[in-house]
Amino acid sequence: MREAIGPILRPHRPLIALAGAAMVGATAVSLAAPLLVKIAIDRGIGHHDVHVIDVIALVYVVLVLVRPVLERAIVLCSARAGERFLGDLRVAAYDKLQALSLPFFEQTKAGVLVSRLTADVQTLTTFTRLVLVEVVGSVLLFLVSIAILIALSPLLSLVMLVSVPLLVWSSLRYGKRSRPAFLALRDRVADTMTSLQEGLAGVRVVQSFGRETDRYASYRARSRAQVSAWRRISLVNIGFFPMIAFAQSLALAAVLVVGGYLHRNGRVSVGTIVAFALYLISLFDPIARLGDWFSEFQSGRAALTKIALLLETPATVAGGSTPVPAEGALVAENVTFAYGGGAPAVREVSLSIDAGEHLALVGATGAGKSTLAKLLVRGYDPVEGRVAFAGVDLRDAPLDELRRRIVFVPQEGHLFSGTIADNIRLAGPGAPDEQVRDALRAIGALERFERLPAGLATDVRSRGVRLSSGERQLVSIARVALADPAVIVLDEATSSLDPQNEAAVEHALGVLARGRTVITIAHRLSTAERADRVAVLEHGRLVEIASHAELVAQGDRYARLWASWQAGLS
Amino acid sequence: MDGGWRYLGVVGRRLRWTIAGAVASGLAWQGAAIAAPLLIRHAVDAGVVQGHRSALWWACGGLVALGAVEAAGGASRHYFAIRNRALADAYVRDGIFRRALDLDAHYHDRVGAGELISRASNDAELVARVFDSIGHTIGYVLTLAGASAVLVVIDWRLAVAVLAPLPLVSIGFGRYSARYASRTKINQEELGELTALVEETISGIRVVKGLGAGAALSARFRRKSDDVVRTALEVANVDAVFLPALEALPLVGILVVLWYGGHRVLSGEITVGTFALFNFYLALLVNPLRTIGQRVSTVQRAVAAARRVVDVLSAEPEVVESAQARPFPESAAVRFEDVRFSYGGERPILDGFSLQIPAGTSLALVGATGSGKSTAAALLARFYDPVRGRVTIGGVDVRDLKLDELRRSVGLVFEETFLFGDTVSGNLGFGAPGAGDDAIQHAARLAGADEFVERLPEGYETMLGERGFSLSGGQRQRIAIARAILADPQVLILDDATSAVDATKEQEIRAALAEVMAGRTTLVIAHRPATIALADRVAVVDGGRVVEEGTHAELLARSSRYRALLALATAEAVA
């Protein structure tokens, strides 16, 4: 955890140190009071000296004035350090997501990732703002109180030890019992959440089978189990925290009794006894307060650990440093790839795509078309063989440069919140409006979007509910036009659009393809027919590659596909 | 009264007994703490200063006894605090889940599962914290009141001098509370935008990676994150004014005691013990004042959370069972009569949609994306109600049927398959609890799922779902089809339910599907000609209405529109 969090924490160390210093100061001020009381009793009251009382009051005026300043410094410094640290942590986690490659996202649930960056960071907010200050402050108060007590009267400090066996016994017991109880709670919470999440995410299925009552009942059982897990924690707590209050009274009583005897022998003053009793409160209060914050403290630590784990995930696809030429052939040499130890999804595929060539990938679902496409854009790295662009192994190329040369366009046009222009500009941050318009104009879609009430400034709203799926595809094509890459790898949409939109999208793709290398995962053979060459995949292997006409003439697999496609149309 | 406060009241009434327990134990706990300094005074004055041994022993024995009471009170306070927290948390969560299950598709389209989960977890937790702290807070309020009262009784002049600043606190409290609420709200909104960006990025990660748009998004995220930090610090600035003021109060009191009290001891008006007593009480006030200050934010956040909870709880489903609901009819003939429908006031998806499926026959709907096919299917299962016209089964308007019977009698298989974190057989039997192994395996066989299920590590007992074995899209769809078959519905709707099943496999299960469809009213939405051909008749949908109808062969022969649709739709044919 330290490697991941340390560098993020480092810039905030001065502020943290400042908050710490203020905390030490504030603790000193609160601990000064009993000492002043002692002097007032022994020197002022004991010697009937009004002057001493006035001086003490004056000293205390200064402390009263200093204390709020210190307290304010603690709040401000810890909030600044805490919030900025969390901001940096959040940004680091987000950057990490950008650095991680597709396999990671395919193996990790989206909900989990979202909660890392949101819920977990939120938990840490309470942690840094309140818990840390409370916990550190309490520990500090505790330690300094002990030191003062010993300095004040070693003898009475020994007396105070009567409470130690009780404290040690109950803390040991608590330590042993609390961990399993808290762990059990986490498990029960996870159970409830799973049940809840399933019921809500699958609410359509639940409703369509009319099984609401069953679902609720099975959820309720888990919800009850969570309540019982809490009860066990409360029973564990009962055995510990109240013991502190009892130990405190025991220590207080013992100090007073022994103090009374010692006073008669003249070995301690009244002031010392009173001060000692006052310090006992500052000694035990922090322990009790720690109990109030304990579970928050634990969940904060857990959240930090989870974020650290994300930050420490090694990026499976890291960039190299060989510069990438602007153009060239895209070559796969003997490429094999398997998902996480399974059977290879792509086996020993070799193919070379010249600059400006249009290639269609054809094959049944699961034949390896999408996997091959992802290998060509370095979404994954091959297990064996290599993929090279213009002679440079993709693994040796800097990632950002590579992404500018080779662009992957998934089926669905995913929109981000913001305006249409913002969405297109995703492909070229900082591109001026004119460039965005040029990209749209080039693909023949400018007029269509300008007709919208707010033109390109139209807000697409989250997930683009207001744009039709044809329009979404046009936006995603415009992005590519703006990015102006040498190679486009396109996953053709499977769903059909209405004829007008279909024509617009096809036109846009046609313009985009001009003068670029285009590799299309073809779901329609009409697309394959238009390509320069067609590559047919079967069970991960490249079984045929040639032009459409040649393959049809060959009369083998592709020819059969083509025939059945034609048959489907007539 | 504000909905958030009112809801807290509702939860409070629900927990009244445990809250009473929390309050009682909070009072016992702090009551003992308040009495302790009185005994300390006695011990100092009579025991130490005047040297009465028995007084010393009595006072100290009393202290230990009070300690026991304080410990017992504290123990039950802890118990009730956690109990209240757990119960309030469960109550809120249960309420939201129950409500969500009853809310209709309109609502769930608008409010995603993620949003509801956050209500049922984060907001429930925020509400529960208030109930966690009740005993604690009441105890501390008692300390404030009790300590003040004791001080006044013992020496009213000194007490008035010490306690004079307290009224200032309550004034400050109100202002603090209001400012805290308004700034927190702004901060929460910024956080909401940040969360949305994270969600969008993760769901669109392919686009992001494909375009290399990471840097641009990172910059945007950084800006949003900075906004969150800035607004959070504005909240902290409010804290930075109020909390130090609260902390300073007992210090001012101690100052008064030291000086004014010291003088009074010297003039013989009060004893050393009283002097010490005042100091003890002021030391006792430090924690309560600090904690009560922190409660302001707990309560404010809980009220905001409660408002969000009320939003969910007060939502009313538009699709409700009618008062004179009738049982599901014998004959499952389906009719759409001049149906018009739109999602929330947008342009209609269906308009003048009329269609008939005689009982026991099957019909395929064919049309482009957005033409309204799935909407028609959803109307038949009554996920929505039409704006105009009606949908009938066996001549009865679906709005007049018992809702749960309708849902059980109309089996709907979606393109997006949702599987539960349960075993394969648990998932298959979801719609037909109590189905035997034979029935389950038979259904799996019909859906073409038996082969791969038997090859799974633990066959039908293999766990699926989030933490279980992950199946391919086609396998999931076959499970979903088997699940629907097992429920043996009178009307079956397959909404693009075989889209991810590869064409070869689909070929294999065609015969089985034909068996399932035989004699059952079936509505099929599909793209592949072979699947469409399974249906007795085909209806072409365009612009929200049925434009052509006939058998597959007839339409192929006569309709160029139909041929064009199939050409677009024919994906990977036989490979």
PDB file of C-alpha atoms in Angstrom, chain B residues 406-541:
ATOM      1  CA  LEU B 406     -50.488 -11.619 -16.418  1.00  0.00           C
ATOM      2  CA  ARG B 407     -46.769 -11.504 -15.764  1.00  0.00           C
ATOM      3  CA  ARG B 408     -46.622 -15.216 -15.067  1.00  0.00           C
ATOM      4  CA  SER B 409     -48.689 -16.081 -18.095  1.00  0.00           C
ATOM      5  CA  VAL B 410     -46.710 -13.906 -20.477  1.00  0.00           C
ATOM      6  CA  GLY B 411     -43.092 -15.083 -20.674  1.00  0.00           C
ATOM      7  CA  LEU B 412     -40.712 -12.456 -21.929  1.00  0.00           C
ATOM      8  CA  VAL B 413     -37.129 -13.200 -22.974  1.00  0.00           C
ATOM      9  CA  PHE B 414     -35.005 -10.125 -23.557  1.00  0.00           C
ATOM     10  CA  GLU B 415     -31.925  -9.694 -25.687  1.00  0.00           C
ATOM     11  CA  GLU B 416     -29.979  -8.565 -22.633  1.00  0.00           C
ATOM     12  CA  THR B 417     -29.938 -11.584 -20.395  1.00  0.00           C
ATOM     13  CA  PHE B 418     -29.873 -11.118 -16.672  1.00  0.00           C
ATOM     14  CA  LEU B 419     -28.774 -14.098 -14.626  1.00  0.00           C
ATOM     15  CA  PHE B 420     -28.839 -14.264 -10.853  1.00  0.00           C
ATOM     16  CA  GLY B 421     -25.941 -15.247  -8.614  1.00  0.00           C
ATOM     17  CA  ASP B 422     -27.345 -18.707  -8.198  1.00  0.00           C
ATOM     18  CA  THR B 423     -26.729 -22.165  -9.605  1.00  0.00           C
ATOM     19  CA  VAL B 424     -27.683 -23.007 -13.172  1.00  0.00           C
ATOM     20  CA  SER B 425     -30.709 -24.913 -11.954  1.00  0.00           C
ATOM     21  CA  GLY B 426     -31.609 -22.098  -9.563  1.00  0.00           C
ATOM     22  CA  ASN B 427     -31.553 -19.708 -12.502  1.00  0.00           C
ATOM     23  CA  LEU B 428     -33.526 -22.045 -14.714  1.00  0.00           C
ATOM     24  CA  GLY B 429     -36.143 -22.582 -12.042  1.00  0.00           C
ATOM     25  CA  PHE B 430     -36.473 -18.872 -11.272  1.00  0.00           C
ATOM     26  CA  GLY B 431     -39.902 -18.555 -12.852  1.00  0.00           C
ATOM     27  CA  ALA B 432     -41.098 -21.969 -11.690  1.00  0.00           C
ATOM     28  CA  PRO B 433     -40.018 -22.618  -8.105  1.00  0.00           C
ATOM     29  CA  GLY B 434     -40.416 -26.254  -7.235  1.00  0.00           C
ATOM     30  CA  ALA B 435     -39.706 -27.533 -10.734  1.00  0.00           C
ATOM     31  CA  GLY B 436     -38.035 -30.951 -10.594  1.00  0.00           C
ATOM     32  CA  ASP B 437     -34.639 -31.807 -12.045  1.00  0.00           C
ATOM     33  CA  ASP B 438     -36.259 -33.596 -14.951  1.00  0.00           C
ATOM     34  CA  ALA B 439     -38.329 -30.604 -15.914  1.00  0.00           C
ATOM     35  CA  ILE B 440     -35.272 -28.362 -15.597  1.00  0.00           C
ATOM     36  CA  GLN B 441     -33.166 -30.592 -17.802  1.00  0.00           C
ATOM     37  CA  HIS B 442     -35.938 -30.914 -20.320  1.00  0.00           C
ATOM     38  CA  ALA B 443     -36.225 -27.133 -20.616  1.00  0.00           C
ATOM     39  CA  ALA B 444     -32.467 -26.830 -20.951  1.00  0.00           C
ATOM     40  CA  ARG B 445     -32.525 -29.406 -23.722  1.00  0.00           C
ATOM     41  CA  LEU B 446     -35.243 -27.527 -25.620  1.00  0.00           C
ATOM     42  CA  ALA B 447     -33.226 -24.307 -25.421  1.00  0.00           C
ATOM     43  CA  GLY B 448     -30.077 -26.069 -26.559  1.00  0.00           C
ATOM     44  CA  ALA B 449     -28.401 -25.387 -23.222  1.00  0.00           C
ATOM     45  CA  ASP B 450     -28.062 -28.949 -21.895  1.00  0.00           C
ATOM     46  CA  GLU B 451     -24.811 -29.716 -23.698  1.00  0.00           C
ATOM     47  CA  PHE B 452     -22.735 -26.865 -22.396  1.00  0.00           C
ATOM     48  CA  VAL B 453     -24.330 -26.957 -18.954  1.00  0.00           C
ATOM     49  CA  GLU B 454     -23.305 -30.574 -18.535  1.00  0.00           C
ATOM     50  CA  ARG B 455     -19.758 -29.624 -19.457  1.00  0.00           C
ATOM     51  CA  LEU B 456     -19.620 -26.925 -16.744  1.00  0.00           C
ATOM     52  CA  PRO B 457     -17.419 -27.758 -13.741  1.00  0.00           C
ATOM     53  CA  GLU B 458     -20.373 -28.706 -11.562  1.00  0.00           C
ATOM     54  CA  GLY B 459     -23.027 -29.145 -14.206  1.00  0.00           C
ATOM     55  CA  TYR B 460     -26.409 -27.823 -13.122  1.00  0.00           C
ATOM     56  CA  GLU B 461     -25.009 -26.916  -9.712  1.00  0.00           C
ATOM     57  CA  THR B 462     -22.416 -24.483 -11.134  1.00  0.00           C
ATOM     58  CA  MET B 463     -22.774 -20.982  -9.691  1.00  0.00           C
ATOM     59  CA  LEU B 464     -23.475 -18.228 -12.227  1.00  0.00           C
ATOM     60  CA  GLY B 465     -23.612 -14.465 -12.037  1.00  0.00           C
ATOM     61  CA  GLU B 466     -21.376 -11.742 -10.680  1.00  0.00           C
ATOM     62  CA  ARG B 467     -19.136 -13.935  -8.622  1.00  0.00           C
ATOM     63  CA  GLY B 468     -19.788 -17.148 -10.480  1.00  0.00           C
ATOM     64  CA  PHE B 469     -18.878 -18.759 -13.724  1.00  0.00           C
ATOM     65  CA  SER B 470     -19.134 -16.410 -16.683  1.00  0.00           C
ATOM     66  CA  LEU B 471     -20.941 -17.683 -19.735  1.00  0.00           C
ATOM     67  CA  SER B 472     -20.803 -16.349 -23.270  1.00  0.00           C
ATOM     68  CA  GLY B 473     -23.612 -14.138 -24.536  1.00  0.00           C
ATOM     69  CA  GLY B 474     -25.118 -16.962 -26.549  1.00  0.00           C
ATOM     70  CA  GLN B 475     -25.000 -19.375 -23.625  1.00  0.00           C
ATOM     71  CA  ARG B 476     -26.656 -16.825 -21.382  1.00  0.00           C
ATOM     72  CA  GLN B 477     -29.429 -16.337 -23.901  1.00  0.00           C
ATOM     73  CA  ARG B 478     -30.044 -20.055 -24.071  1.00  0.00           C
ATOM     74  CA  ILE B 479     -30.330 -20.182 -20.280  1.00  0.00           C
ATOM     75  CA  ALA B 480     -32.831 -17.334 -20.439  1.00  0.00           C
ATOM     76  CA  ILE B 481     -34.892 -19.125 -23.050  1.00  0.00           C
ATOM     77  CA  ALA B 482     -34.903 -22.312 -20.978  1.00  0.00           C
ATOM     78  CA  ARG B 483     -35.931 -20.284 -17.953  1.00  0.00           C
ATOM     79  CA  ALA B 484     -38.923 -18.915 -19.832  1.00  0.00           C
ATOM     80  CA  ILE B 485     -39.861 -22.334 -21.220  1.00  0.00           C
ATOM     81  CA  LEU B 486     -39.815 -23.857 -17.748  1.00  0.00           C
ATOM     82  CA  ALA B 487     -42.278 -21.254 -16.489  1.00  0.00           C
ATOM     83  CA  ASP B 488     -44.601 -22.606 -19.216  1.00  0.00           C
ATOM     84  CA  PRO B 489     -46.262 -19.296 -20.104  1.00  0.00           C
ATOM     85  CA  GLN B 490     -49.380 -19.139 -22.269  1.00  0.00           C
ATOM     86  CA  VAL B 491     -47.906 -16.295 -24.267  1.00  0.00           C
ATOM     87  CA  LEU B 492     -44.192 -16.322 -25.101  1.00  0.00           C
ATOM     88  CA  ILE B 493     -42.270 -13.290 -26.284  1.00  0.00           C
ATOM     89  CA  LEU B 494     -38.763 -13.737 -27.654  1.00  0.00           C
ATOM     90  CA  ASP B 495     -37.370 -10.213 -27.982  1.00  0.00           C
ATOM     91  CA  ASP B 496     -34.200 -10.690 -30.023  1.00  0.00           C
ATOM     92  CA  ALA B 497     -33.554 -13.525 -27.628  1.00  0.00           C
ATOM     93  CA  THR B 498     -31.209 -15.427 -29.913  1.00  0.00           C
ATOM     94  CA  SER B 499     -29.128 -12.502 -31.196  1.00  0.00           C
ATOM     95  CA  ALA B 500     -25.936 -13.712 -29.550  1.00  0.00           C
ATOM     96  CA  VAL B 501     -26.478 -17.378 -30.188  1.00  0.00           C
ATOM     97  CA  ASP B 502     -24.290 -18.117 -33.158  1.00  0.00           C
ATOM     98  CA  ALA B 503     -25.996 -19.021 -36.355  1.00  0.00           C
ATOM     99  CA  THR B 504     -24.901 -22.658 -36.382  1.00  0.00           C
ATOM    100  CA  LYS B 505     -26.181 -23.201 -32.891  1.00  0.00           C
ATOM    101  CA  GLU B 506     -29.383 -21.356 -33.634  1.00  0.00           C
ATOM    102  CA  GLN B 507     -29.875 -23.719 -36.517  1.00  0.00           C
ATOM    103  CA  GLU B 508     -29.618 -26.595 -34.056  1.00  0.00           C
ATOM    104  CA  ILE B 509     -32.139 -25.212 -31.595  1.00  0.00           C
ATOM    105  CA  ARG B 510     -34.629 -24.221 -34.253  1.00  0.00           C
ATOM    106  CA  ALA B 511     -36.377 -27.529 -34.114  1.00  0.00           C
ATOM    107  CA  ALA B 512     -36.630 -27.254 -30.342  1.00  0.00           C
ATOM    108  CA  LEU B 513     -37.909 -23.694 -30.565  1.00  0.00           C
ATOM    109  CA  ALA B 514     -40.517 -24.840 -33.035  1.00  0.00           C
ATOM    110  CA  GLU B 515     -41.601 -27.437 -30.463  1.00  0.00           C
ATOM    111  CA  VAL B 516     -41.850 -24.777 -27.776  1.00  0.00           C
ATOM    112  CA  MET B 517     -43.829 -22.465 -30.016  1.00  0.00           C
ATOM    113  CA  ALA B 518     -46.234 -25.139 -31.186  1.00  0.00           C
ATOM    114  CA  GLY B 519     -49.686 -24.420 -29.796  1.00  0.00           C
ATOM    115  CA  ARG B 520     -48.445 -21.437 -27.804  1.00  0.00           C
ATOM    116  CA  THR B 521     -49.179 -17.835 -28.678  1.00  0.00           C
ATOM    117  CA  THR B 522     -45.727 -16.524 -29.518  1.00  0.00           C
ATOM    118  CA  LEU B 523     -44.332 -13.157 -30.520  1.00  0.00           C
ATOM    119  CA  VAL B 524     -40.830 -13.351 -31.985  1.00  0.00           C
ATOM    120  CA  ILE B 525     -38.601 -10.385 -32.619  1.00  0.00           C
ATOM    121  CA  ALA B 526     -35.602 -11.457 -34.668  1.00  0.00           C
ATOM    122  CA  HIS B 527     -33.251 -10.446 -37.418  1.00  0.00           C
ATOM    123  CA  ARG B 528     -32.121 -13.711 -38.931  1.00  0.00           C
ATOM    124  CA  PRO B 529     -34.331 -14.993 -41.749  1.00  0.00           C
ATOM    125  CA  ALA B 530     -34.109 -18.549 -40.454  1.00  0.00           C
ATOM    126  CA  THR B 531     -35.532 -17.545 -37.065  1.00  0.00           C
ATOM    127  CA  ILE B 532     -38.179 -15.370 -38.601  1.00  0.00           C
ATOM    128  CA  ALA B 533     -39.247 -18.264 -40.789  1.00  0.00           C
ATOM    129  CA  LEU B 534     -40.125 -20.240 -37.652  1.00  0.00           C
ATOM    130  CA  ALA B 535     -43.150 -18.023 -37.093  1.00  0.00           C
ATOM    131  CA  ASP B 536     -46.482 -18.711 -38.737  1.00  0.00           C
ATOM    132  CA  ARG B 537     -46.730 -15.142 -39.917  1.00  0.00           C
ATOM    133  CA  VAL B 538     -44.562 -12.030 -40.166  1.00  0.00           C
ATOM    134  CA  ALA B 539     -45.498  -8.401 -39.578  1.00  0.00           C
ATOM    135  CA  VAL B 540     -43.237  -5.594 -40.801  1.00  0.00           C
ATOM    136  CA  VAL B 541     -43.104  -2.590 -38.503  1.00  0.00           C
TER     137      VAL B 541
END
